[in-house]
Structures are given as C-alpha cells and as structure tokens.
mmCIF file of C-alpha atoms in Angstrom:
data_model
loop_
_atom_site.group_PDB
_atom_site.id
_atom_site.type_symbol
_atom_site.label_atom_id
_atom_site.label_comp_id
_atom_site.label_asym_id
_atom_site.label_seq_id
_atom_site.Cartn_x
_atom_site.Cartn_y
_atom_site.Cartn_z
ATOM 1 C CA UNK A 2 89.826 126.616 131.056
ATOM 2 C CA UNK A 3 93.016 127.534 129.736
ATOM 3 C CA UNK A 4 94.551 127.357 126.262
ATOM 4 C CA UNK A 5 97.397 125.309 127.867
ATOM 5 C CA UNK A 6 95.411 122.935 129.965
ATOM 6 C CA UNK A 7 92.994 122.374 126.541
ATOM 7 C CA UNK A 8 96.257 120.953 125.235
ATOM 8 C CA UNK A 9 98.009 118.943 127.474
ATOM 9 C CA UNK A 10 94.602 116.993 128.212
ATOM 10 C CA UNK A 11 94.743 116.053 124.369
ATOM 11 C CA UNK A 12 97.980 115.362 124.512
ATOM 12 C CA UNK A 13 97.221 112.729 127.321
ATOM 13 C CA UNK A 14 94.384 111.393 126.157
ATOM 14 C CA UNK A 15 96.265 110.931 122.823
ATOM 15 C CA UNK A 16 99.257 109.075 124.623
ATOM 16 C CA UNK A 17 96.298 106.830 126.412
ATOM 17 C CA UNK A 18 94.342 106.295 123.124
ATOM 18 C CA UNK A 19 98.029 105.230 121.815
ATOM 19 C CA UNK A 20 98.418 103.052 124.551
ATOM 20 C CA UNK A 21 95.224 101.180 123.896
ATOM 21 C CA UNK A 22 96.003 100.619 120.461
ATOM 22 C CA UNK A 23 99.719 99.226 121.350
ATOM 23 C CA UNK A 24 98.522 96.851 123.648
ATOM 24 C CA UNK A 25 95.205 95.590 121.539
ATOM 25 C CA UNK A 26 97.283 94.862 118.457
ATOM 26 C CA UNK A 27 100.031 93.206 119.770
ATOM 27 C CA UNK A 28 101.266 90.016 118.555
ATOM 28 C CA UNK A 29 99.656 87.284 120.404
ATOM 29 C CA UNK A 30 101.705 83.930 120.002
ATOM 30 C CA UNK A 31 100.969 80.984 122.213
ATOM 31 C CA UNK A 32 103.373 79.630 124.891
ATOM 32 C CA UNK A 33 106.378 77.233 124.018
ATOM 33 C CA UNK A 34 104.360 75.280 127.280
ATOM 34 C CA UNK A 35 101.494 74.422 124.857
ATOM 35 C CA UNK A 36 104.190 72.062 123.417
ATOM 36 C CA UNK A 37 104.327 68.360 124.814
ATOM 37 C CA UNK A 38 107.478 66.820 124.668
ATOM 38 C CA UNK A 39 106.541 63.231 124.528
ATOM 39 C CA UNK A 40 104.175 63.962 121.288
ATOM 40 C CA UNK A 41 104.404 61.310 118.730
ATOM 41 C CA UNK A 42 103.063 63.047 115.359
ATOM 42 C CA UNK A 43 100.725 60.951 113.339
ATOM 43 C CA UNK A 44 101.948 61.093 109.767
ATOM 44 C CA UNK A 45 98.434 59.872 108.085
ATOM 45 C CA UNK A 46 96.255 62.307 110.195
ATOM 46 C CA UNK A 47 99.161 64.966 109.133
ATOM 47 C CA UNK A 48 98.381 63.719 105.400
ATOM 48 C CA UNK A 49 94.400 63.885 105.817
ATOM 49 C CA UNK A 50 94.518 67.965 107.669
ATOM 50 C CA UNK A 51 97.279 68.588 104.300
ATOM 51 C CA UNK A 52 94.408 67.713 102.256
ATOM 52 C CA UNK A 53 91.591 69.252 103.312
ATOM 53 C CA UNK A 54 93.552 72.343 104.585
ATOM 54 C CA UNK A 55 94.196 72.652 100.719
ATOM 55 C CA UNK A 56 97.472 73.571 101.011
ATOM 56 C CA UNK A 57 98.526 72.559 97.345
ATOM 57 C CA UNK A 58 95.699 74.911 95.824
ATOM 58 C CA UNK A 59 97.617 78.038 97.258
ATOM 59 C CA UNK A 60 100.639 76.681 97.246
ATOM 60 C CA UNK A 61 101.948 74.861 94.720
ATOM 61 C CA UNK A 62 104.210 77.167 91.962
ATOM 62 C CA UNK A 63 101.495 78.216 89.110
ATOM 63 C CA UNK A 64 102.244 75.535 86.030
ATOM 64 C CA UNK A 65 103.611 73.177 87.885
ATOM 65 C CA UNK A 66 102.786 69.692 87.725
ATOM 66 C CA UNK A 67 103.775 67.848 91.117
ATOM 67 C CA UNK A 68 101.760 68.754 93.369
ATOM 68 C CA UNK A 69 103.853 68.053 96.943
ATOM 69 C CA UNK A 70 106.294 70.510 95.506
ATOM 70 C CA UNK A 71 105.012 73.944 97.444
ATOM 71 C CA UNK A 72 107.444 76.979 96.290
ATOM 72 C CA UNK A 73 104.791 78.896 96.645
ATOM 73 C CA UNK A 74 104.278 82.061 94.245
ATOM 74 C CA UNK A 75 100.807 81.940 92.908
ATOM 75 C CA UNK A 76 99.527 85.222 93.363
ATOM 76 C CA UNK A 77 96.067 86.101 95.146
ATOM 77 C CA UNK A 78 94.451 89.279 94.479
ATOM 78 C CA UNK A 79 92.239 91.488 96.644
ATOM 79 C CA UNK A 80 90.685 94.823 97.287
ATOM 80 C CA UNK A 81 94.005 95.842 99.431
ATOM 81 C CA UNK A 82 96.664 94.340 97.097
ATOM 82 C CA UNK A 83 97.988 91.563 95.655
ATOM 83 C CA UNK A 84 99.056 88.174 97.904
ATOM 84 C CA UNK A 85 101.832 85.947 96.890
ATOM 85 C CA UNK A 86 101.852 82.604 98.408
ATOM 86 C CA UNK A 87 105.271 81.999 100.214
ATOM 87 C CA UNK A 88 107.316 78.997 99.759
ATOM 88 C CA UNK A 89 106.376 76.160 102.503
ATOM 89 C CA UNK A 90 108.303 73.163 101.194
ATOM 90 C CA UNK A 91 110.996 71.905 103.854
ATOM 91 C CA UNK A 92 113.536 74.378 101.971
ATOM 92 C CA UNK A 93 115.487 75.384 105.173
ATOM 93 C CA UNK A 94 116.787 78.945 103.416
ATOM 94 C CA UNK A 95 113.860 79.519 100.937
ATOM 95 C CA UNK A 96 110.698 77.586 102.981
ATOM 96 C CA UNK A 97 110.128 76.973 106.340
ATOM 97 C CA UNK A 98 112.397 74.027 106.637
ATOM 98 C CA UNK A 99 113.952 76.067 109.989
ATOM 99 C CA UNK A 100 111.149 76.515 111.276
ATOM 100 C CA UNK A 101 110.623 75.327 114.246
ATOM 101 C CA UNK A 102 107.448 73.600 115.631
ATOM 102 C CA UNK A 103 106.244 76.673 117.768
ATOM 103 C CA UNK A 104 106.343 78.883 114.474
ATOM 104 C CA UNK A 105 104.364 76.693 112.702
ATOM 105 C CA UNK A 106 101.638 76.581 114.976
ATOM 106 C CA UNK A 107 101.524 79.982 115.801
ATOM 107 C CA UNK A 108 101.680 81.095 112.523
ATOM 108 C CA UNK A 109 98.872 78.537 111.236
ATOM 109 C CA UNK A 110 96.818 78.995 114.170
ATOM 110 C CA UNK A 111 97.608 82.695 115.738
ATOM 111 C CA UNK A 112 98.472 84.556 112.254
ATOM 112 C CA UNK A 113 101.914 85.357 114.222
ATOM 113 C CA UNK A 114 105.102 85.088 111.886
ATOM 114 C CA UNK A 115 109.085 83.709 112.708
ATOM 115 C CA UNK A 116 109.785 87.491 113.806
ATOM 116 C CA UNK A 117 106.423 87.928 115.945
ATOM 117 C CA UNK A 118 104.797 89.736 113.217
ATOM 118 C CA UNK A 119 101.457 90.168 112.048
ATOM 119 C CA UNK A 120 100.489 87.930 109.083
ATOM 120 C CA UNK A 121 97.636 88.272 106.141
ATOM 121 C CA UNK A 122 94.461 86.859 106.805
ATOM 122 C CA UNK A 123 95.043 85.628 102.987
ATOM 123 C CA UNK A 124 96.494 83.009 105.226
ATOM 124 C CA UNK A 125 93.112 81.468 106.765
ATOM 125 C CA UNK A 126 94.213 81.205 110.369
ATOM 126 C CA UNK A 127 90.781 82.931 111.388
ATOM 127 C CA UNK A 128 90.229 78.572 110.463
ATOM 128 C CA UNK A 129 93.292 77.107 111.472
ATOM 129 C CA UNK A 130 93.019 78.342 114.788
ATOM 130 C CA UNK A 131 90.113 76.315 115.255
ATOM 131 C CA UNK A 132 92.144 73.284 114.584
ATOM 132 C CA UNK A 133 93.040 70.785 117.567
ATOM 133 C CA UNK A 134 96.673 71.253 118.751
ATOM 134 C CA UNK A 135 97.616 67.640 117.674
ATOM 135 C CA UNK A 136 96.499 68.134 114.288
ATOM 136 C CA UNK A 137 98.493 71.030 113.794
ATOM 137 C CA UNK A 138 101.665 69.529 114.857
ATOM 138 C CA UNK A 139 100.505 66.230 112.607
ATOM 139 C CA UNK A 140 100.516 68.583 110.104
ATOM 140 C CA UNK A 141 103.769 70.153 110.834
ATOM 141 C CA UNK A 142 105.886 66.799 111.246
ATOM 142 C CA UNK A 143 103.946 65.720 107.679
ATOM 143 C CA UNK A 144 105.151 69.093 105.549
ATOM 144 C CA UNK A 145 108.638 68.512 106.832
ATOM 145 C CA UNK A 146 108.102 64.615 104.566
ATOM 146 C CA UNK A 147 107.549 66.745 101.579
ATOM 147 C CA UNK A 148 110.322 67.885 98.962
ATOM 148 C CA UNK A 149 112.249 70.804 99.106
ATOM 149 C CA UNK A 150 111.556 73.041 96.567
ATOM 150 C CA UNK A 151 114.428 76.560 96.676
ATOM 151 C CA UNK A 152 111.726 78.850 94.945
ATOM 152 C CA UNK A 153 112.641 82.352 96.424
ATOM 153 C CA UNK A 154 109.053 83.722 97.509
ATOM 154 C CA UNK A 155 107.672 86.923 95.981
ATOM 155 C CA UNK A 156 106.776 89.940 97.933
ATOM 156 C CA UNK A 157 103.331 91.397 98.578
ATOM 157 C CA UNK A 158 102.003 93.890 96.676
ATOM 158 C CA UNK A 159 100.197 95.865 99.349
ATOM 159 C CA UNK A 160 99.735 99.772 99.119
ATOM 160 C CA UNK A 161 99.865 102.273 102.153
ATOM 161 C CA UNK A 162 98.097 101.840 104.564
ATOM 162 C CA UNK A 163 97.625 98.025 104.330
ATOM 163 C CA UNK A 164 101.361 97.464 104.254
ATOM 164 C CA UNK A 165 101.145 98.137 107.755
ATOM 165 C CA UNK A 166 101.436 95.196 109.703
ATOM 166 C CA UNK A 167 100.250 96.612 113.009
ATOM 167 C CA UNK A 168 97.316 97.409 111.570
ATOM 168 C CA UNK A 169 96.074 93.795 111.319
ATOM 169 C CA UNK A 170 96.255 93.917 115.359
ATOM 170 C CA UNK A 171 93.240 95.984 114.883
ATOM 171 C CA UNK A 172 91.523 93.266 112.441
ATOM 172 C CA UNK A 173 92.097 90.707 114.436
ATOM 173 C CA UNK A 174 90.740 92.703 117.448
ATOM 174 C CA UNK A 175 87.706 93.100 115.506
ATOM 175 C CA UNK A 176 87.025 89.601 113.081
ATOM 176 C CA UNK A 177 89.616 87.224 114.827
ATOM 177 C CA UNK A 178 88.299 84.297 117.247
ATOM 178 C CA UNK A 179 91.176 82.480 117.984
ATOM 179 C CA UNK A 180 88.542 79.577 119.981
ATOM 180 C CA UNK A 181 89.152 76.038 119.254
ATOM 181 C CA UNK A 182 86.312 73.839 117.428
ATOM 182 C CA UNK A 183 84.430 72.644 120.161
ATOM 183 C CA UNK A 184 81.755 69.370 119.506
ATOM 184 C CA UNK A 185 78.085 69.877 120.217
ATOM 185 C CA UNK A 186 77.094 66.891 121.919
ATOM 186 C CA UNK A 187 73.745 66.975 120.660
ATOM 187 C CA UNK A 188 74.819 65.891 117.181
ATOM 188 C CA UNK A 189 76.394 62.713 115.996
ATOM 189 C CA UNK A 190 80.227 61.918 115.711
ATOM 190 C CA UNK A 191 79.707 61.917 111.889
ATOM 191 C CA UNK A 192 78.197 65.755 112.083
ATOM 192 C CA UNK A 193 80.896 67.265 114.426
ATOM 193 C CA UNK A 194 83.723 65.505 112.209
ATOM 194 C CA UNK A 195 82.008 67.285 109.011
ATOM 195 C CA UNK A 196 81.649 70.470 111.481
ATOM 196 C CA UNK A 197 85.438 70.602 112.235
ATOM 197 C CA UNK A 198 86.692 69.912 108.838
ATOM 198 C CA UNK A 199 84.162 72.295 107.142
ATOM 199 C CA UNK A 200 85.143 74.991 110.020
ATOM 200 C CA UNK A 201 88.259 74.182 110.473
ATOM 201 C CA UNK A 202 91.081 72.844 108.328
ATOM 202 C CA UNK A 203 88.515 72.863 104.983
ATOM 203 C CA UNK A 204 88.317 76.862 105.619
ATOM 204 C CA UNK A 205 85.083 76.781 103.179
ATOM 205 C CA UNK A 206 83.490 79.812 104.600
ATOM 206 C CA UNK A 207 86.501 81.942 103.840
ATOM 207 C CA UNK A 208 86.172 81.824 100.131
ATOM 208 C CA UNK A 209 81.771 80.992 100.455
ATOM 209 C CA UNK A 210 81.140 84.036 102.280
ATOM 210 C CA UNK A 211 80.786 87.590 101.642
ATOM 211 C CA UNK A 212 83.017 90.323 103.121
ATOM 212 C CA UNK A 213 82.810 93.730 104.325
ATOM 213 C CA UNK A 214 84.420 96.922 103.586
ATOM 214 C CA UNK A 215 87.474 95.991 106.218
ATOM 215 C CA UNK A 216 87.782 92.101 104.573
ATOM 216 C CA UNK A 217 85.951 90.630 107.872
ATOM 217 C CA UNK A 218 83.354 87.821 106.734
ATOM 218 C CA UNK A 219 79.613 89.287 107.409
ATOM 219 C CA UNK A 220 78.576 86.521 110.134
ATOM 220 C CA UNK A 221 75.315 86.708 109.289
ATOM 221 C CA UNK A 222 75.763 85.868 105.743
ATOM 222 C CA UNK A 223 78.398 82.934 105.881
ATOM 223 C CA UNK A 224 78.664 80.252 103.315
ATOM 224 C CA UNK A 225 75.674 82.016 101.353
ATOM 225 C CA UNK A 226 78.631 83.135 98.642
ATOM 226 C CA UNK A 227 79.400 86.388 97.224
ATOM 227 C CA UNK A 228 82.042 88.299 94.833
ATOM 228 C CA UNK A 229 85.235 86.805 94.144
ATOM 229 C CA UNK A 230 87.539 88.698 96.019
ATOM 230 C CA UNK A 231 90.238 88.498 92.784
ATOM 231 C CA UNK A 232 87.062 90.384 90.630
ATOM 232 C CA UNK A 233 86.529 86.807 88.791
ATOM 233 C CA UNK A 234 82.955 86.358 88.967
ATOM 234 C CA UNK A 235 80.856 85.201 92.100
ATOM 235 C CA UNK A 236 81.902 82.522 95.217
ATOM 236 C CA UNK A 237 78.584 80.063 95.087
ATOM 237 C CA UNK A 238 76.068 79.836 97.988
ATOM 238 C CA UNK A 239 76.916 76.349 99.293
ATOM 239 C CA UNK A 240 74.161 76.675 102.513
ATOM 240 C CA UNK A 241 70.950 74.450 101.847
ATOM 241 C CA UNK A 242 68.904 77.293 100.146
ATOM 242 C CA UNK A 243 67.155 77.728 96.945
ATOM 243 C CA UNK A 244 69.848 79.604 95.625
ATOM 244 C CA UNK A 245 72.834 77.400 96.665
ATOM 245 C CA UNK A 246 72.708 73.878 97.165
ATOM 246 C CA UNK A 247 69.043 73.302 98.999
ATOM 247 C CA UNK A 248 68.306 70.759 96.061
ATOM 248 C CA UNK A 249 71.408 68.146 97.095
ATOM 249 C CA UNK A 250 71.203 65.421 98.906
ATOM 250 C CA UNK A 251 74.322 64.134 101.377
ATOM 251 C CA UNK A 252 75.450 61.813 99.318
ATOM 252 C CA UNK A 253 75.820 64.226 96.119
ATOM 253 C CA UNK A 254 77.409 66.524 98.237
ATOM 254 C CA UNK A 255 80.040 63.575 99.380
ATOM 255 C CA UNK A 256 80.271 62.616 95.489
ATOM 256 C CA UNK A 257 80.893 66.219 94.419
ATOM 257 C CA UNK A 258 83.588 66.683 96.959
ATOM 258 C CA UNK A 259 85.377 62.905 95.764
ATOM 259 C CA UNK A 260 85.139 63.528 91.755
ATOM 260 C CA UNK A 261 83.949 67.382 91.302
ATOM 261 C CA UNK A 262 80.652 66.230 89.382
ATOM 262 C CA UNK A 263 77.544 68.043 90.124
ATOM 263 C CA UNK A 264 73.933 66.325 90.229
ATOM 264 C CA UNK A 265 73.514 67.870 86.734
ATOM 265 C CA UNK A 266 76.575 66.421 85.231
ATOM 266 C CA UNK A 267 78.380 69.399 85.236
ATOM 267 C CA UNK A 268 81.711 70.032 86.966
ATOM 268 C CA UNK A 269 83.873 71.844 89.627
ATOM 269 C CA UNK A 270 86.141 74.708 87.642
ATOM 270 C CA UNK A 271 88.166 77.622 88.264
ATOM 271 C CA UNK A 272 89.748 77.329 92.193
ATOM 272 C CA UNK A 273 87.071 74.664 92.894
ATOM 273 C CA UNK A 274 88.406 72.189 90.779
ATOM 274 C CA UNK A 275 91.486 72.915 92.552
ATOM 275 C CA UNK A 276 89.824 72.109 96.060
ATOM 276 C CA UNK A 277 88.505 69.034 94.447
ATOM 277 C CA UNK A 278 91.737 67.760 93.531
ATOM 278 C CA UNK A 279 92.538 68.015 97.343
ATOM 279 C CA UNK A 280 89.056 66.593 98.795
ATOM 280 C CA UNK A 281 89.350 63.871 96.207
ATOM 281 C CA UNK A 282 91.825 62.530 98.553
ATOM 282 C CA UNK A 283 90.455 62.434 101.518
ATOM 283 C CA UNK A 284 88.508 59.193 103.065
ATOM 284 C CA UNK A 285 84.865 58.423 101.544
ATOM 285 C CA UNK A 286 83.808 58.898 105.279
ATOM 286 C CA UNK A 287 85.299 62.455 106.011
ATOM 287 C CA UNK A 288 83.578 63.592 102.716
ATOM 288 C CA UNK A 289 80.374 61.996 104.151
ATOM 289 C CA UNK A 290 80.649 63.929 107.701
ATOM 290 C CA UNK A 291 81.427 67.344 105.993
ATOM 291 C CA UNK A 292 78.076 66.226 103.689
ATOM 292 C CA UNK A 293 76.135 65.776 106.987
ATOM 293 C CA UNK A 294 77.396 69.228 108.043
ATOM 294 C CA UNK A 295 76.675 71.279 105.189
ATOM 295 C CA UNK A 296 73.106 70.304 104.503
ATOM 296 C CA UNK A 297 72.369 71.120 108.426
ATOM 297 C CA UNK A 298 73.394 74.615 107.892
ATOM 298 C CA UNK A 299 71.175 77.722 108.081
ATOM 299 C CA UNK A 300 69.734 78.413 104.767
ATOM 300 C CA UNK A 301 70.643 81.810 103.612
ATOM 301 C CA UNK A 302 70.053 83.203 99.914
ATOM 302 C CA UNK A 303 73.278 84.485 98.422
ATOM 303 C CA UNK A 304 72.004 84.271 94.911
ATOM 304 C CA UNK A 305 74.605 85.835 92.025
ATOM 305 C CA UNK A 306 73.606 89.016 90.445
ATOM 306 C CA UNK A 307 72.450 89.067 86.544
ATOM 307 C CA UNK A 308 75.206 90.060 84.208
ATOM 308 C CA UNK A 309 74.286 93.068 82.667
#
C-alpha cells in the first residue's frame, strides 16, 4: 500500500474519530415541551428541595451572616482547579434573576448553562438530575422569593486542559446518568422518600464518596468516604459499616441530621456543620425517611488512614 493511501486513511479515520467526539459531547438540554404551562409551583416543597439541596452551604458569600442572601463566591478547591460559586440570588444582571425557567432546569438537572455550555460537576447535577421535574421548578419559582444580592461572581481558576468545556462532554459520557429517581416498590413510602432526598436533592454521595483519577465517583465505593477533595482531611464513611456509622440507630441518624450531635456527644464541624444548618430545617419526618435510607445501605469500609 502506498505512502499516499497510508495517509489519507488516517486522515479519515481522524475526521470520523472527530466526528464521534463532536456528537458524544454535545450539550444535551431538555425540550422547552418538558414545560407545562398550567404548572402551579409549590412554594413550601420549593423551600424543603432549597434545604436539603444545600444551596446556602455553597452559596452564600463567605462571612456573611444571612443566609437567603446567595452572591455566591466561596471558593471550592480540587485536583483540576479552583471553583467559585456563582451568584444565584434573583439579581437579574449579577444572578440568575433572567433566567428563565428552562435554564434553570437544565442547568440544575442537565449541567447545560444560559449559552448551551458545559457546566462543572462542582455543580452536583450528576444529583439534581435525579430530581422530579416539579420539584425543580418548585425550586425555581422559590429562589426567585429570595433577595437580590449584586455580588459580581468570580471566575474559575481552572488550568489547561480542564478549562475546556467540551471536554466535560466526555465526563459526562463516561460518569453522567441523567435517569430520574425511580421508587422501588418493595420498600416503604418512608424508605423511597429518604432514597430520593439522600440521592437526589441531599447529593450526600458526592462529597461521601471517593473519586477517581478523572473526578467520577468509584460506584463501587459510594458513601464509604474518602479524601477531601479541597486536601482538608478525610469525607467520613456514612454506609452502616464498622468504620462509618454501622453503630447508629435511625433515630440518631434523624437527631444528628436536626441538631448536628453525634451519639457520643460530639458534633458536626467543618462543611458538615454547614449541611446541618440546612437539614436542621427540614421536617422531623424527611430526616426520619433519609434515616431509614441510610442504615439500609450496603456496608462498605472506607476507614481514614493514620496520620503519620
């Protein structure tokens, strides 16, 4: 075979390889048609999915006080740069105050931004997109009965090639399931409520589970802990083993989640304290479903490593 022909068949199986990857990480945003028009948003189910999303804990301005004030800015750091959390008060310049409802649920739920652009999984949409459409737009119509806050948001410190936002086509290709929660009808109502808000909005296993080299969450290992992703010490095992939380009961669980206090008097810091501060206002019967589904999980050791 010829020197010439050698070439031009890489040359076409590059353009084809090319191909593949334009098409796999493309943008996928859902339909305006996925919209009902008649949809009357409930403003205390918006309140409750605010809550346990933990919205504040990202993104509420770092030293401030009020907590429904969300201009953003607290930085997040990881092995691929620094994250900045954006400004999502009701600003219409500065937050997402003009955004409409589309671009709120496809960013929450599809990782899609205003422009069709990829977005950080420091945003935990891999969650959020298990959230029920209703929810989402509960959520959406409750955010916009926040203040405005004009905080101009910082931008990410991301290095070549992360700063790539095609890229994160590729992620998602590989560690994105954009499936909605679906109930097993073999368990109780109380155990698929604690399954959806623990999967879902709550987004536990994104910080209780250890990550691989590309930042996708090792399946076989979630909610058994691991490093902080910021380098601040180690992300507890919160599955019903030895090493993590096998010696709760449900009710301590619920209790921990309401007032941060652990069985042995000792309490939620660091981040955690900051989730508590969200859980803590949640109903004392969504604490007790998420209870009933944590101690059901698979129990996995994930015990932290001896300082040296």
């Amino acid at each position: 075979m010829s020197l010439k022909r050698i070439l031009g068949g890489l040359v076409v199986l590059g353009l084809i390889g090319l191909g593949i990857f334009w098409f796999v990480t493309q943008p996928s945003p859902l339909p305006a048609s996925v919209l009902t028009a008649d949809y009357k948003p409930n403003l205390a189910n918006g309140e409750t999915i605010f809550n346990v999303g933990g919205c504040v804990s990202c993104h509420k301005s770092p030293g401030q006080e009020e907590r429904l004030k969300l201009g953003g800015g607290l930085a997040l750091g990881s092995p691929f740069g620094t994250f900045y959390a954006p400004n999502i008060s009701p600003d219409a310049k500065q937050g997402i105050g003009a955004w409409s409802e589309l671009e709120f649920v496809n960013a929450l739920q599809r990782g899609v931004g205003r422009e069709g652009e990829h977005l950080y999984p420091a945003l935990p949409f891999t969650s959020y997109a298990k959230l029920k459409l209703e929810d989402v737009r509960d959520l959406y119509a409750y955010m916009k009965t926040l203040p405005a806050v004009d905080t101009v948001d910082k931008p990410h410190a991301i290095g070549f090639p992360f700063n790539i936002r095609r890229l994160l086509g590729g992620w998602k290709f590989l560690f994105f399931d954009d499936k909605p929660f679906k109930p097993d009808p073999s368990k109780s109502a109380e155990w698929n409520r604690g399954a959806y808000l623990v999967l879902g909005p709550g987004h536990c296993s994104e910080c209780h589970s250890p990550r691989n080299a590309f930042g996708g969450i090792e399946a076989d290992k979630r909610f058994s802990g691991g490093p902080d992703p910021e380098g601040k010490g180690w992300v507890p095992n919160i599955t019903p083993h030895a090493d993590g939380i096998g010696s709760w009961t449900e009710a301590q669980i619920a209790s921990f989640l309401k007032d941060g206090f652990t069985p042995d008097y000792d309490s939620a810091g660091g981040s955690m304290a900051e989730v508590i501060q969200n859980t803590g206002h949640l109903s004392d019967d969504d604490r007790k479903a998420m209870a009933a589904f944590l101690v059901t999980l698979p129990a996995i050791p994930g015990k932290a490593p001896k300082k040296p």
